[in-house]
Short mmCIF file of C-alpha atoms in Angstrom, two decimals:
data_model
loop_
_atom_site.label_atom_id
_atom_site.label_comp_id
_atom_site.label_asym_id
_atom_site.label_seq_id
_atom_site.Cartn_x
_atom_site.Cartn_y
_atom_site.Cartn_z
CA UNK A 265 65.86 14.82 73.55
CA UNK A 266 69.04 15.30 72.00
CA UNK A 267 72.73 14.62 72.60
CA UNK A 268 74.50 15.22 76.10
CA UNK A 269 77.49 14.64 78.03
CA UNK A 270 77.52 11.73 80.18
CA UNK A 271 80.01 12.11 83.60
CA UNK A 272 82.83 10.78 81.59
CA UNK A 273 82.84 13.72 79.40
CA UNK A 274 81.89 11.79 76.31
CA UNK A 275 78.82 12.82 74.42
CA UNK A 276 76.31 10.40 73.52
CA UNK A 277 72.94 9.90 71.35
CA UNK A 278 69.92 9.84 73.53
CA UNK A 279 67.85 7.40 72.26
CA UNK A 280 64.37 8.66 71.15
CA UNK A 281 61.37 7.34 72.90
CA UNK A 282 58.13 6.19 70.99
CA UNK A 283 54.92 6.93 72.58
CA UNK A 284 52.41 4.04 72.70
CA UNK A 285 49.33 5.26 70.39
CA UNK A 286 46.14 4.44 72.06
CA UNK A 287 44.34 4.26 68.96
CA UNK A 288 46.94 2.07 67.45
CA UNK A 289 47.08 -0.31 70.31
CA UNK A 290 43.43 -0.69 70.29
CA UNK A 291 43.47 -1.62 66.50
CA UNK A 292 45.92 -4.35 66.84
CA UNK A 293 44.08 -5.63 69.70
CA UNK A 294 40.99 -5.63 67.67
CA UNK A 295 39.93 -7.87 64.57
CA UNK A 296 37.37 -5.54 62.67
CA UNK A 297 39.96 -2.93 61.46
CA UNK A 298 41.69 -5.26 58.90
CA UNK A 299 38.36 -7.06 57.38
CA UNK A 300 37.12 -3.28 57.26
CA UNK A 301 39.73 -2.29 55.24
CA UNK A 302 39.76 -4.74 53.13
CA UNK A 303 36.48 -4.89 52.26
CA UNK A 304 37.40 -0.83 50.81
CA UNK A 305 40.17 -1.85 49.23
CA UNK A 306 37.71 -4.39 47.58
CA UNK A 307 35.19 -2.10 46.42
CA UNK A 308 38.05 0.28 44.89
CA UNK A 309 39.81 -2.30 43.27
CA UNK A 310 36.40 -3.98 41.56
CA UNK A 311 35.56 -0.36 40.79
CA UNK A 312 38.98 -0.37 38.95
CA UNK A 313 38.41 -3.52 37.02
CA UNK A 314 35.49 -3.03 36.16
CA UNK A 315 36.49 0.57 34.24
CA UNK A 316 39.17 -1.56 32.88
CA UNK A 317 36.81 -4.01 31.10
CA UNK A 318 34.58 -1.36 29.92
CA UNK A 319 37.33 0.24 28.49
CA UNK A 320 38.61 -3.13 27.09
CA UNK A 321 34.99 -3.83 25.19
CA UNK A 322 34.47 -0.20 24.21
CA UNK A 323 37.82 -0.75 22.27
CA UNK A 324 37.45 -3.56 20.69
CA UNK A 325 33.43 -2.64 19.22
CA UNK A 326 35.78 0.58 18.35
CA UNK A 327 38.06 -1.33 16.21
CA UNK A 328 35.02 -3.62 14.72
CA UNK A 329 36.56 -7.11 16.36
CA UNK A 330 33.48 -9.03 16.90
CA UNK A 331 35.31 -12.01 17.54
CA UNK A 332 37.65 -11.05 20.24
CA UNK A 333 34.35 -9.84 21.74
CA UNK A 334 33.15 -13.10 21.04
CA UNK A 335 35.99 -14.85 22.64
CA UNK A 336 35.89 -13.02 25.89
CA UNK A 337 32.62 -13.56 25.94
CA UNK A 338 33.38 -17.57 26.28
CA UNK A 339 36.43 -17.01 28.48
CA UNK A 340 34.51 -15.04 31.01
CA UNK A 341 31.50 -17.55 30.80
CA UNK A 342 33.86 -20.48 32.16
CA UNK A 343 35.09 -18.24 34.51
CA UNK A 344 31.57 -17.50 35.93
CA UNK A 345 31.44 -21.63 36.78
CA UNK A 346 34.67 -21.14 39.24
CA UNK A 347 33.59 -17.30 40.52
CA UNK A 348 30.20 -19.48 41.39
CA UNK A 349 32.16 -21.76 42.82
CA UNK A 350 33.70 -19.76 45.03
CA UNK A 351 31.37 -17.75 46.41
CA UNK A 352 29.30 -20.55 47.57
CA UNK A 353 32.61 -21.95 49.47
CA UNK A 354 34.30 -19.42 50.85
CA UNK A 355 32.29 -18.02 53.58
CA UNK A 356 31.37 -22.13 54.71
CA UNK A 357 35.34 -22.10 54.70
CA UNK A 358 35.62 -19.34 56.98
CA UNK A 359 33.31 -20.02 59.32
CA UNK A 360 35.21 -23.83 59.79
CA UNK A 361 38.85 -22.65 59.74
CA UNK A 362 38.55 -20.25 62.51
CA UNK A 363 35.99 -22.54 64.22
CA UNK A 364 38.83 -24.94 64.47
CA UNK A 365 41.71 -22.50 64.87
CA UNK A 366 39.50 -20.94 68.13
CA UNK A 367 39.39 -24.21 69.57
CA UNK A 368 42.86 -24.41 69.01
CA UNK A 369 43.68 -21.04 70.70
CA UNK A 370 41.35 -22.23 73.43
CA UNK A 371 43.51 -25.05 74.12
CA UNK A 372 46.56 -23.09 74.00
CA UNK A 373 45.27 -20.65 76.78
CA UNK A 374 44.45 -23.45 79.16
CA UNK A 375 47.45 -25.46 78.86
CA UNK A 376 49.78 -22.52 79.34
CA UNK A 377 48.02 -19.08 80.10
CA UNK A 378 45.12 -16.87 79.03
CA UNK A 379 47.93 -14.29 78.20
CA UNK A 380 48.34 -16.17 75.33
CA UNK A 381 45.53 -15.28 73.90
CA UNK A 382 46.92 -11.86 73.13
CA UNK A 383 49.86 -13.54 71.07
CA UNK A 384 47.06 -14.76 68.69
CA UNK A 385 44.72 -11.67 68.39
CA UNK A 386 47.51 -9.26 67.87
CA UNK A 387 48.60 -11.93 64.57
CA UNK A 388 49.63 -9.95 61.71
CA UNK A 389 49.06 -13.28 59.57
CA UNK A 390 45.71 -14.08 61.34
CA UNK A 391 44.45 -10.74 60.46
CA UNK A 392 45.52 -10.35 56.92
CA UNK A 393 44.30 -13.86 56.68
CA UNK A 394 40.67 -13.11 57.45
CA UNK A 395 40.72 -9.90 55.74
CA UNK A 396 41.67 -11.63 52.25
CA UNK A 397 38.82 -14.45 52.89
CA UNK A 398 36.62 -11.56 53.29
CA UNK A 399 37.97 -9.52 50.57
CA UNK A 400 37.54 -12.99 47.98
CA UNK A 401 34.01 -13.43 49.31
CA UNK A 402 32.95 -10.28 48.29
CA UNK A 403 34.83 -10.00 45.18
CA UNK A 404 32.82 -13.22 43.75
CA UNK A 405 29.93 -11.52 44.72
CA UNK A 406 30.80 -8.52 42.68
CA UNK A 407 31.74 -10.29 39.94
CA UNK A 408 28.59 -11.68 39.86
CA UNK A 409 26.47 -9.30 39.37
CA UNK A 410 28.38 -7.81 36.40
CA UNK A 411 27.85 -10.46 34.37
CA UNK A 412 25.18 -9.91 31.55
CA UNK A 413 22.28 -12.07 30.60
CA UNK A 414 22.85 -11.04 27.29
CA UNK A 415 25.05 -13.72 25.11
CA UNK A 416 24.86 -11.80 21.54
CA UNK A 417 28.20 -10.05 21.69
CA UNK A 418 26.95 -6.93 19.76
CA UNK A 419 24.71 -6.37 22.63
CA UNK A 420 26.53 -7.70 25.56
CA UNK A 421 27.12 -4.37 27.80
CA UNK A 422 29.66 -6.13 30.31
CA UNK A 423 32.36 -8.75 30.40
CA UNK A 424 34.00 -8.99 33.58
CA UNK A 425 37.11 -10.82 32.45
CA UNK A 426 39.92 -8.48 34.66
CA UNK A 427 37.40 -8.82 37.33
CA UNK A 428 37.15 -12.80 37.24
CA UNK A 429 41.00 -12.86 36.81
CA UNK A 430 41.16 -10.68 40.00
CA UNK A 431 39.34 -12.79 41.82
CA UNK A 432 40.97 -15.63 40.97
CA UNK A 433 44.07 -13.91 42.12
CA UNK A 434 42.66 -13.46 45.36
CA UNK A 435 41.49 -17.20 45.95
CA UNK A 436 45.53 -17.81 45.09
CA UNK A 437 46.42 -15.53 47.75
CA UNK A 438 44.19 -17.02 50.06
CA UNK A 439 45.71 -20.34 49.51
CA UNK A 440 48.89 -19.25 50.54
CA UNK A 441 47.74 -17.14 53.89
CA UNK A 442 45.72 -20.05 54.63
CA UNK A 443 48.80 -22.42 54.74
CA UNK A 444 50.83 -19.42 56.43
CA UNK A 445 47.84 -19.33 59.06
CA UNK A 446 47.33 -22.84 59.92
CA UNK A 447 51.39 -23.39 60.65
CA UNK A 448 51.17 -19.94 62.70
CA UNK A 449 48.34 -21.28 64.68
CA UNK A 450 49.69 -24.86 64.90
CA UNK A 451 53.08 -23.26 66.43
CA UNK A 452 50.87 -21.25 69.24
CA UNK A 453 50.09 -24.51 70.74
CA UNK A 454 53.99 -25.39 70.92
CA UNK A 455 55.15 -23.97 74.17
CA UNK A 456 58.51 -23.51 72.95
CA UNK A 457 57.14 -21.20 70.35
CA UNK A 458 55.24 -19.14 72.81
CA UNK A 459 58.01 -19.15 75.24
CA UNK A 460 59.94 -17.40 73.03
CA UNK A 461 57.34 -15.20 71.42
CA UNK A 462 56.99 -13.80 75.07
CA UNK A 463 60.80 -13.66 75.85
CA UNK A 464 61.52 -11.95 72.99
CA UNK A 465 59.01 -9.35 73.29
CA UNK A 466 60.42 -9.45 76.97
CA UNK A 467 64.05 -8.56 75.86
CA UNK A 468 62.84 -5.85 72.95
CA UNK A 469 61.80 -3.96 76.32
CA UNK A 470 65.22 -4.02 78.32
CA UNK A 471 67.20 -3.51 74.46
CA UNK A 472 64.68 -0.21 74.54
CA UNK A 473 65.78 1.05 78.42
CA UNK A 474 68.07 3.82 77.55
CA UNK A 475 71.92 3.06 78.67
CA UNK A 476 72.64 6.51 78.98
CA UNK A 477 70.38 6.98 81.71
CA UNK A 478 71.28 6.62 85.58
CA UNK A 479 68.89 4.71 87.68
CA UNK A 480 68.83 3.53 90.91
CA UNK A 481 67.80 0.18 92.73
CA UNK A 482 65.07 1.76 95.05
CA UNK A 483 62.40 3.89 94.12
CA UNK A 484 62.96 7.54 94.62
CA UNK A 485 61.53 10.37 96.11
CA UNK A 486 63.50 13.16 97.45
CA UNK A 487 66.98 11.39 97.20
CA UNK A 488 68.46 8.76 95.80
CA UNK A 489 71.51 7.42 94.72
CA UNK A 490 71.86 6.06 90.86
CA UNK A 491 74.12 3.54 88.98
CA UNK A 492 75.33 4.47 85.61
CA UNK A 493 74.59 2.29 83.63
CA UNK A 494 77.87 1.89 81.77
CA UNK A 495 80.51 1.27 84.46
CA UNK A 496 77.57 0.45 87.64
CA UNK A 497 79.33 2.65 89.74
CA UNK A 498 77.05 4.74 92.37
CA UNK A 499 77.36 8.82 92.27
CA UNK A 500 74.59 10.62 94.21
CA UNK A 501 71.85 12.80 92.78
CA UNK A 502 70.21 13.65 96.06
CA UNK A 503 69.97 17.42 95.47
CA UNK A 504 68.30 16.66 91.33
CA UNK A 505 64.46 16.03 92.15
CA UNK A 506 63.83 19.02 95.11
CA UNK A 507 61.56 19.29 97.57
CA UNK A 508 57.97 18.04 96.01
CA UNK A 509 56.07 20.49 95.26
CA UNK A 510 52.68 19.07 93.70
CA UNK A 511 50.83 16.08 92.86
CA UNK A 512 49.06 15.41 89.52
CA UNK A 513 46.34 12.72 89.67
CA UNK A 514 44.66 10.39 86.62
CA UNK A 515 41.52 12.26 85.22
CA UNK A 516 40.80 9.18 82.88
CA UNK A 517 39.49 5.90 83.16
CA UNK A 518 40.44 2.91 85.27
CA UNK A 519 42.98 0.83 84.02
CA UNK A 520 46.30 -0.70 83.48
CA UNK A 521 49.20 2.17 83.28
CA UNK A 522 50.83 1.15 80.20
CA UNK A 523 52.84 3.88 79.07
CA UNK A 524 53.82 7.51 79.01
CA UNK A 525 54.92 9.70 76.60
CA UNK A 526 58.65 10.46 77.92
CA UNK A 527 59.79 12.52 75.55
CA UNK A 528 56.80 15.39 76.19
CA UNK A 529 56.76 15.11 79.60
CA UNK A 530 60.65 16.23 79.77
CA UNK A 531 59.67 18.55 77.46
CA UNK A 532 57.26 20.18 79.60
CA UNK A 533 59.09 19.59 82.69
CA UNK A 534 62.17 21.50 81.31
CA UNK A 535 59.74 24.36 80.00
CA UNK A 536 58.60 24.57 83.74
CA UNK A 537 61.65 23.90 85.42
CA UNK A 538 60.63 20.99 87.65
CA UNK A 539 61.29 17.55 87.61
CA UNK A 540 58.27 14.74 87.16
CA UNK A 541 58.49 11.77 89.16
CA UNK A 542 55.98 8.99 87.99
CA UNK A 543 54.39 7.73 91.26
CA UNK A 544 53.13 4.22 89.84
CA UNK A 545 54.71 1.81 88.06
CA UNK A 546 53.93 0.67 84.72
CA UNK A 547 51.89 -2.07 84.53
CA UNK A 548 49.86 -0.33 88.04
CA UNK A 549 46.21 -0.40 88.17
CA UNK A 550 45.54 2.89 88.63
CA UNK A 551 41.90 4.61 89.35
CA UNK A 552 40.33 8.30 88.76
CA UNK A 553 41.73 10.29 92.10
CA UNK A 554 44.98 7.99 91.97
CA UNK A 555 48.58 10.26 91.94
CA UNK A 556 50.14 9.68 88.79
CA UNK A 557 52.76 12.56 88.74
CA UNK A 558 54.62 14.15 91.99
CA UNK A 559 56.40 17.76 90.99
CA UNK A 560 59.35 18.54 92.33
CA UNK A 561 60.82 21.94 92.34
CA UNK A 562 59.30 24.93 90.73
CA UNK A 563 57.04 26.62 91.30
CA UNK A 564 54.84 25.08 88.45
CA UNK A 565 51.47 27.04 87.21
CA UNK A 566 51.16 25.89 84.17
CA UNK A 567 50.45 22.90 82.54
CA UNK A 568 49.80 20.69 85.46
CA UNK A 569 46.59 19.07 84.64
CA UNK A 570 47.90 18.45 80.89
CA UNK A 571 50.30 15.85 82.38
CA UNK A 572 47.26 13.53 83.21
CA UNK A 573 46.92 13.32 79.62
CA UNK A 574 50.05 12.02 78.62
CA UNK A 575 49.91 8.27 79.94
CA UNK A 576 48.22 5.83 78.58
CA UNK A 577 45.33 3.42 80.35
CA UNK A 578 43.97 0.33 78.88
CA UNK A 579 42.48 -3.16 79.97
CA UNK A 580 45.35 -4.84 80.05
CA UNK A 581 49.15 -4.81 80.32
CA UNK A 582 51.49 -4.52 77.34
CA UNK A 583 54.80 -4.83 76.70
CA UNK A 584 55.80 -1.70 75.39
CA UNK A 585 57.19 -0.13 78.39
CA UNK A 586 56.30 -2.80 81.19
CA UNK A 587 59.50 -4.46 82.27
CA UNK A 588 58.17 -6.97 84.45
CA UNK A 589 55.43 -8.33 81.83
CA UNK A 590 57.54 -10.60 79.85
CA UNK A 591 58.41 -12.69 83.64
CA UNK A 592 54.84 -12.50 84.77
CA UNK A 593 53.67 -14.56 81.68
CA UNK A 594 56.61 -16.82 81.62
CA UNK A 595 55.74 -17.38 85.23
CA UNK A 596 52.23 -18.13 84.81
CA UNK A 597 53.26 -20.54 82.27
CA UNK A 598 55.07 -22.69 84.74
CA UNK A 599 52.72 -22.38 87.20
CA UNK A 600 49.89 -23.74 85.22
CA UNK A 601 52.15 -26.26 84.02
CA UNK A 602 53.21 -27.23 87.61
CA UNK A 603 49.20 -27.41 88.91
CA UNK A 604 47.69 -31.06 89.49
CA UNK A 605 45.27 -29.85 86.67
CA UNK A 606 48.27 -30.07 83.87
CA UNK A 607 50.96 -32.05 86.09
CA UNK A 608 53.39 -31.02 83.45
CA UNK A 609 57.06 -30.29 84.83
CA UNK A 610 58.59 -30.16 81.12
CA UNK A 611 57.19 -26.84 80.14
CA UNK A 612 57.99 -25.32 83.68
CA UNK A 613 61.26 -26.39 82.90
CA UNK A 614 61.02 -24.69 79.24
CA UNK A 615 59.56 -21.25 81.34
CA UNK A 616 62.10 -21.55 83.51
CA UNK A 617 64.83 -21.54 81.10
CA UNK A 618 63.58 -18.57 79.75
CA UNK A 619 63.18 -16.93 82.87
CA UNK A 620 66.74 -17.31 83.59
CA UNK A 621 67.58 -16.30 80.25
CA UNK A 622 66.22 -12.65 80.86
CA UNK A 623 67.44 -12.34 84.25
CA UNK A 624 70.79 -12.70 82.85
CA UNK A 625 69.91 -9.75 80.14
CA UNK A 626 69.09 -7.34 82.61
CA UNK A 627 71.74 -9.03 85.15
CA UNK A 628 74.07 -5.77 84.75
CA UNK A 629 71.64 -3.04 83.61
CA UNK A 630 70.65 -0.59 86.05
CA UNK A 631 66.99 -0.81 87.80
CA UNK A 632 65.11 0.59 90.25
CA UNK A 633 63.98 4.19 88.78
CA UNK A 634 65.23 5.74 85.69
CA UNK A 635 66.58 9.01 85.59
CA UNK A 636 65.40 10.72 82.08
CA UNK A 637 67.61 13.99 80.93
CA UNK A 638 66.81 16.83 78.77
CA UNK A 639 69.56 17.87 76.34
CA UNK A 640 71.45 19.45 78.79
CA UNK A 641 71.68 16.61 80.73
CA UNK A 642 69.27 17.57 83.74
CA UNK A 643 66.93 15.43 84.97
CA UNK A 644 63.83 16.14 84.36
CA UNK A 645 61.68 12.83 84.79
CA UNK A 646 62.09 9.78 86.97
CA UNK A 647 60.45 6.69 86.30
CA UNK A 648 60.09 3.78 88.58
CA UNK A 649 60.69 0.33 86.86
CA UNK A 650 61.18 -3.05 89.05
CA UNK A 651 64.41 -3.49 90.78
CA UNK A 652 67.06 -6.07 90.69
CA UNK A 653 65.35 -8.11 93.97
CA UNK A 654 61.97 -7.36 92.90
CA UNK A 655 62.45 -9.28 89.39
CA UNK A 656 63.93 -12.17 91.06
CA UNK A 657 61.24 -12.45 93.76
CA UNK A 658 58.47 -12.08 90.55
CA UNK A 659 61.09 -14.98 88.95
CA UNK A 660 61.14 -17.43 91.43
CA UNK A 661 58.52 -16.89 94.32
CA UNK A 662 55.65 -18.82 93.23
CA UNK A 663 57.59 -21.71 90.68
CA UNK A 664 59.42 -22.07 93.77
CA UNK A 665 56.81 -23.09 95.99
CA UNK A 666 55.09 -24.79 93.78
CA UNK A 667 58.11 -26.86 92.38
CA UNK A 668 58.84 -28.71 95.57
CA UNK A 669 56.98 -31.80 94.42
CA UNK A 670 58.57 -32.10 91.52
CA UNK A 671 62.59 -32.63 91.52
CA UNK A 672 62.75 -31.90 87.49
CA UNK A 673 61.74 -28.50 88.18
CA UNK A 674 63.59 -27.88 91.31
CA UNK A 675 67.07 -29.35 89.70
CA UNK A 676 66.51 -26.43 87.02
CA UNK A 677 65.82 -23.59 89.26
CA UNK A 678 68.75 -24.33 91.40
CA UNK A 679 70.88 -25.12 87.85
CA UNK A 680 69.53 -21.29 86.72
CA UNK A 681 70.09 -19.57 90.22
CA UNK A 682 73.87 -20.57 90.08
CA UNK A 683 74.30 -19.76 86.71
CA UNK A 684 72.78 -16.75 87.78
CA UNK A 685 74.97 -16.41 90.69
CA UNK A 686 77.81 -16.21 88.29
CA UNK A 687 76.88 -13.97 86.35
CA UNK A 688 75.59 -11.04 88.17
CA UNK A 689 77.43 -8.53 90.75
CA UNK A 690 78.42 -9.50 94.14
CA UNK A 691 76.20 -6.66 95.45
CA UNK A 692 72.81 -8.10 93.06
CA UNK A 693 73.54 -11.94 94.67
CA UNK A 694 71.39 -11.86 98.17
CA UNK A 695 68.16 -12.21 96.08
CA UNK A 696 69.53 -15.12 94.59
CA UNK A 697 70.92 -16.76 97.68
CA UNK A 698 67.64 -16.59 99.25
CA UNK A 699 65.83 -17.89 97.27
CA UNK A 700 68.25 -21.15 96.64
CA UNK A 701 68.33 -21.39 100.52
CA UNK A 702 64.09 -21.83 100.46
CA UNK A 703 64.13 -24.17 97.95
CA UNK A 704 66.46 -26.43 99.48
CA UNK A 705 64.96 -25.98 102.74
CA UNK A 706 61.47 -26.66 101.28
CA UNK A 707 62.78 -29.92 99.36
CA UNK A 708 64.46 -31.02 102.58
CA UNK A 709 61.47 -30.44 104.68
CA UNK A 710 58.38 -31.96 101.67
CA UNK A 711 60.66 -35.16 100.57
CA UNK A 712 61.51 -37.27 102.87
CA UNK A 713 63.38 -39.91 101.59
CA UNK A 714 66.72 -39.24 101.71
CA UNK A 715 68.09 -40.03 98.29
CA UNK A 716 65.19 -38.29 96.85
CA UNK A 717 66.04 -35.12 98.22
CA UNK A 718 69.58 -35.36 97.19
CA UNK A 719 68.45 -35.96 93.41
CA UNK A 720 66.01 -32.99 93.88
CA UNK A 721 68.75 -30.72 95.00
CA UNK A 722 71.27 -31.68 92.31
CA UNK A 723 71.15 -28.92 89.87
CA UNK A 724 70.84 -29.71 86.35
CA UNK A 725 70.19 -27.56 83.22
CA UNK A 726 67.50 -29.70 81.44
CA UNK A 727 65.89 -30.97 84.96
CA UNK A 728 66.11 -34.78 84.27
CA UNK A 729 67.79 -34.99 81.34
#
């Protein structure tokens, strides 16, 4: 995956993609990897200060200074009050902070969406937090039992001063992840923060679609014709993929398809000299038996069954190569928002502006399928992602029908789909049209006083103001 000349004759870098690590995905959707880690790193590090006050009193009975000995002595017996101390409150303080903060996260998901959850497990902050309030917990502990009962200091065989400093270290540290984790967790419930948690997740995925790579707006099989994605211009590539020549289906588990590992399989499609066309989409529930590869040209012996192995399955979706994620959470947002349960128009208003804000960032890129190259510029993999109509319809179907009641939301859709029909190409405008045309027949058919319906229809940006 290296450089190549695009049509225009001008080389340029092929951006490298990252494969999503199974492993690594299931460690950031999990909570014991970080405590467990910590609580090493704990053990190494007491192990470490407690050489370093060995060493500390073998030197000083070395150099005959009974009274330092003395004096640490003291300073490490008013340090065993506040080690005390803090082992006795810090697990009582766990277990109440993220009591409260999973009541809080609760709250979050039903108000807005049980996506959200996600958001809050995969917390770098939330993690590191817990891990430290473990790691002080079991420091105190530690300490503890290297104190001596001895209190002549010619006999004393332990003073864990470095170690009581340590921990006291640690409780300072947790201070400041504590305050770090309650304004984290008190900005999940915002839904302007998780708006734009999700949309910017959303837009790292369409800032990752290669530019150099032609795709087309309807899935392909045998033919198709692609846009580039600099100038959006059409040039044919019916002859690239072949006749298809295999299928490859999913050994693995059931689950969500939520990524492949592009740069091997056009590796091993140039080494066989086909071209691999994934058959579901990311984000597909797919099943054992289910096609996940079609091979086109060859013939292809070898290596056929490996290419089962290089996609990824898990519980749920993720972002990392799902383009239409991002919407589908945004739009579950608004829908809860707009149910009788919630009744709350403002945040399908705040969904909605972020809806429109990453139809307008993919506005001009190309969809449909995307064409990967080897080096030499031949395709070698195609890989279906939503199309232009498709995004819309995931956009706008259901906060459409849903919205008619409620003129706020339905003067900010048609506000968004006319900024939208401004900003895309005449050819990407039908979806768009459409779906202004339902709402305003919907609003004109549900409302049925007159001067209601014209305030519904009126577009406006922030819905009423």
């Amino acid at each position: 995956m290296g450089d190549w000349k695009t049509t225009d004759g001008l080389p340029r870098r092929r951006r490298r993609h990252r494969a999503l690590s199974p492993w690594r995905e299931h460690l950031r959707d999990t909570f014991w990897f970080a405590p467990t880690a910590a609580l090493f790193l704990v053990f190494v590090v007491w192990s470490a200060a407690t050489a370093a006050d060995d060493a500390i009193l073998t030197a000083l009975r070395e150099a005959g200074d009974e009274d330092a000995v003395s004096d640490l002595l003291g300073i490490a017996e008013d340090a065993k009050t506040v080690v005390t101390t803090i082992s006795a409150a810090m697990m009582t303080f766990i277990g109440v902070v993220f009591s409260i903060s999973l009541v809080a996260v609760q709250m979050a998901a039903g108000q807005f969406s049980p996506r959200v959850v996600r958001i809050f497990v995969r917390s770098r902050i939330t993690k590191a937090t817990f891990a430290v309030f473990l790691a002080t917990f079991v420091q105190s502990l530690l300490v503890l039992t290297s104190y001596d009962s001895q209190r002549d200091p010619a006999l004393v065989a332990s003073i864990p001063l470095v170690q009581s400093v340590l921990t006291l270290i640690l409780v300072g540290l947790s201070v400041v992840l504590f305050v770090m984790y309650v304004n984290s967790t008190l900005r999940l419930m915002r839904v302007a923060h998780v708006v734009d948690l999700i949309t910017r997740e959303a837009l790292r995925v369409v800032a990752s679609m290669p530019l150099d790579v032609s795709a087309a707006e309807e899935p392909v099989g045998g033919s198709s014709t692609s846009t580039d994605a600099s100038t959006g211009t059409g040039t044919s590539t019916g002859s690239d993929l072949g006749p298809e020549t295999a299928r490859v289906a999913h050994h693995g588990r059931a689950g969500v398809l939520r990524d492949i590992d592009i740069a091997r399989l056009v590796r091993m499609a140039r080494q066989n000299g086909v071209v691999l066309r994934l058959v579901p989409r990311i984000g597909d529930f797919v099943v054992p038996g289910t096609p996940v590869f079609a091979v086109h040209g060859g013939p292809a012996t070898k290596g056929l069954r490996a290419l089962s192995f290089q996609v990824s399955v898990g519980a749920e979706r993720t972002f990392h190569q799902d383009l239409g994620f991002g919407l589908r959470q945004l739009a579950d947002i608004a829908l809860r928002a707009l149910s009788p349960a919630v009744n709350d128009p403002t945040t399908a208003v705040q969904a909605a502006d972020r809806i429109v804000q990453f139809l307008s960032s993919v506005a001009r890129r190309p969809l449909g399928a995307l064409l990967h190259r080897d080096r030499r510029g031949t395709v070698r993999l195609v890989q279906p992602v939503p199309g232009w109509a498709e995004l819309v319809d995931l956009a706008f179907t259901e906060i459409r029908v849903c919205a008619v009641s409620s003129p706020q939301v339905t003067r900010r859709l048609l506000a968004g789909l006319d900024d939208l029909l401004g900003a895309v190409p005449e050819d990407r405008r039908a979806p768009l049209v459409r779906h202004r045309t339902l709402l305003t027949q919907a609003v004109e058919r549900t409302v049925p006083e007159a001067a209601d319906r014209v305030f519904a229809l009126h577009p406006d940006r922030q819905g009423i103001g």
